[in-house]
Structures are given as C-alpha cells and as structure tokens.
Amino acid sequence: PEGELAIAQAVIYLACAPKSNAVYTAFNAAMHDVKTHGSAEVPLHLRNAPTKLMGELGYGKEYRYAHDEPDAYAAGENYFPDNMEQRQYYQPVNRGLEIKIAEKLDRLKILDQQTGK
C-alpha cells in the first residue's frame, strides 16, 4: 500500500498544481521550425571531435563547457545553426514554479547581453 499512497499523493499534487501549457506551446513552435526549415548543420564548435581529422577540421574548437563556467552557464553562447536566428521557444506563465523559472531566464538573458554577443 505504501507505493499506492505515494502514487495517490503524486496524483493529488498534480491535480492541484498550477496549470500551464507553456512547454506544449514551446514544443509545438520548435517542431514547426523543424518542419518549416528542415535540418541544418550543427555549428562546428558544438560538434564532437573523436578523431584527429575532425579536430583538424575545427570540430569542437572553442567549445565552452557550461559546467566549468560561472553559474554553470556559458553566457552568450549560441546553440542554433549558423543560418538560423536564435529564438526563445519557452515563454513561462506567471504562475507557480514558472515564476521562478522566468526570473532565472531573465538573469541569464542579462548575462548574455553583457557578453555583447
């Protein structure tokens, strides 16, 4: 019964939790871009370089490991393909945990702006 009670508690929590479709909307927007623009090349700095040749071709060059950056965030880094404008798909709502997520995203956006990239 202990497992069943934990599941019941999770169901009650989810039923009472603030509702948001922000993730659903973000996912659909990203999928729309994929369908509209197709696949694009991964930027060189994000590519894995398991061979010497790939390293010589610039794969992984100037890659920034976010875990080693201040606040574990590579400020100003671009993860979008070179021919694609950066977008923010996820727009948190002003309810529940998403309020804190929005605050965090705002702080990260300021760090990005400070890099000048």
Coordinates of C-alpha atoms in Angstrom, one line a residue:
P1 CA 0.0 0.0 0.0
E2 CA 2.9 2.4 0.6
G3 CA 3.6 2.6 -3.2
E4 CA -0.1 3.2 -3.9
L5 CA -0.2 6.0 -1.4
A6 CA 2.9 7.7 -3.0
I7 CA 1.1 7.5 -6.4
A8 CA -2.1 8.9 -4.9
Q9 CA -0.1 11.8 -3.4
A10 CA 1.5 12.5 -6.7
V11 CA -1.9 12.5 -8.4
I12 CA -3.3 14.9 -5.9
Y13 CA -0.3 17.2 -6.2
L14 CA -0.5 17.3 -10.0
A15 CA -4.3 17.9 -9.8
C16 CA -3.7 20.9 -7.5
A17 CA -0.5 22.2 -9.2
P18 CA -0.7 25.5 -11.2
K19 CA -1.5 24.7 -14.8
S20 CA 0.5 25.8 -17.8
N21 CA 0.7 24.9 -21.4
A22 CA 4.0 26.8 -21.9
V23 CA 6.0 23.6 -22.6
Y24 CA 3.4 22.3 -25.0
T25 CA 3.4 25.7 -26.9
A26 CA 7.2 25.8 -26.9
F27 CA 7.5 22.2 -28.2
N28 CA 5.0 22.9 -31.0
A29 CA 6.8 26.1 -32.0
A30 CA 10.1 24.2 -32.2
M31 CA 8.5 21.4 -34.2
H32 CA 7.0 24.0 -36.5
D33 CA 10.5 25.4 -37.2
V34 CA 11.8 21.9 -37.9
K35 CA 9.0 21.2 -40.4
T36 CA 9.4 24.7 -42.0
H37 CA 13.2 24.9 -42.2
G38 CA 14.2 21.2 -42.1
S39 CA 17.5 20.2 -40.6
A40 CA 20.5 22.4 -40.6
E41 CA 24.2 21.8 -39.9
V42 CA 25.3 21.7 -36.3
P43 CA 27.8 24.6 -35.6
L44 CA 31.4 23.4 -35.7
H45 CA 32.0 24.4 -32.1
L46 CA 29.3 22.0 -30.9
R47 CA 30.4 19.0 -32.9
N48 CA 32.2 16.1 -31.3
A49 CA 35.7 15.6 -32.5
P50 CA 36.5 11.9 -31.7
T51 CA 39.2 11.7 -34.4
K52 CA 42.3 13.8 -35.2
L53 CA 40.9 14.7 -38.6
M54 CA 37.7 16.1 -37.1
G55 CA 39.8 18.1 -34.7
E56 CA 41.8 19.5 -37.5
L57 CA 38.6 20.4 -39.3
G58 CA 37.6 22.6 -36.4
Y59 CA 35.1 20.3 -34.8
G60 CA 34.6 21.3 -31.1
K61 CA 37.0 24.2 -31.4
E62 CA 36.2 27.0 -28.9
Y63 CA 33.5 24.8 -27.3
R64 CA 32.6 26.1 -23.9
Y65 CA 31.8 23.5 -21.2
A66 CA 29.0 25.2 -19.3
H67 CA 29.7 23.2 -16.1
D68 CA 33.1 25.0 -15.9
E69 CA 31.6 28.5 -16.4
P70 CA 30.4 30.8 -13.7
D71 CA 26.9 29.7 -12.5
A72 CA 27.3 26.7 -14.9
Y73 CA 26.1 28.9 -17.8
A74 CA 28.0 29.7 -21.0
A75 CA 26.8 33.3 -21.3
G76 CA 26.5 34.5 -24.9
E77 CA 26.8 31.0 -26.4
N78 CA 24.7 30.2 -29.5
Y79 CA 23.4 26.7 -29.9
F80 CA 21.4 27.4 -33.0
P81 CA 22.6 26.6 -36.5
D82 CA 24.6 29.4 -38.1
N83 CA 21.9 30.2 -40.7
M84 CA 19.1 30.3 -38.1
E85 CA 18.2 33.2 -35.9
Q86 CA 18.2 32.4 -32.1
R87 CA 14.7 32.0 -30.7
Q88 CA 13.2 31.7 -27.3
Y89 CA 10.6 29.0 -27.6
Y90 CA 9.7 28.7 -23.9
Q91 CA 7.6 31.5 -22.5
P92 CA 6.9 30.8 -18.9
V93 CA 3.5 31.8 -17.5
N94 CA 3.2 33.9 -14.4
R95 CA 2.0 31.1 -12.1
G96 CA 3.6 28.5 -9.8
L97 CA 7.2 27.4 -10.4
E98 CA 7.3 29.1 -13.8
I99 CA 7.5 32.5 -12.0
K100 CA 10.9 31.4 -10.6
I101 CA 11.9 29.9 -14.0
A102 CA 11.1 33.3 -15.7
E103 CA 13.3 35.1 -13.1
K104 CA 16.1 32.7 -13.8
L105 CA 15.7 33.2 -17.6
D106 CA 15.8 36.9 -17.1
R107 CA 19.0 36.7 -15.2
L108 CA 20.6 34.5 -17.9
K109 CA 19.4 36.9 -20.6
I110 CA 21.2 39.8 -18.8
L111 CA 24.4 37.7 -18.7
D112 CA 24.0 37.0 -22.4
Q113 CA 23.6 40.8 -23.1
Q114 CA 26.7 41.6 -21.0
T115 CA 28.9 39.4 -23.3
G116 CA 27.9 41.6 -26.3
K117 CA 27.2 38.5 -28.5

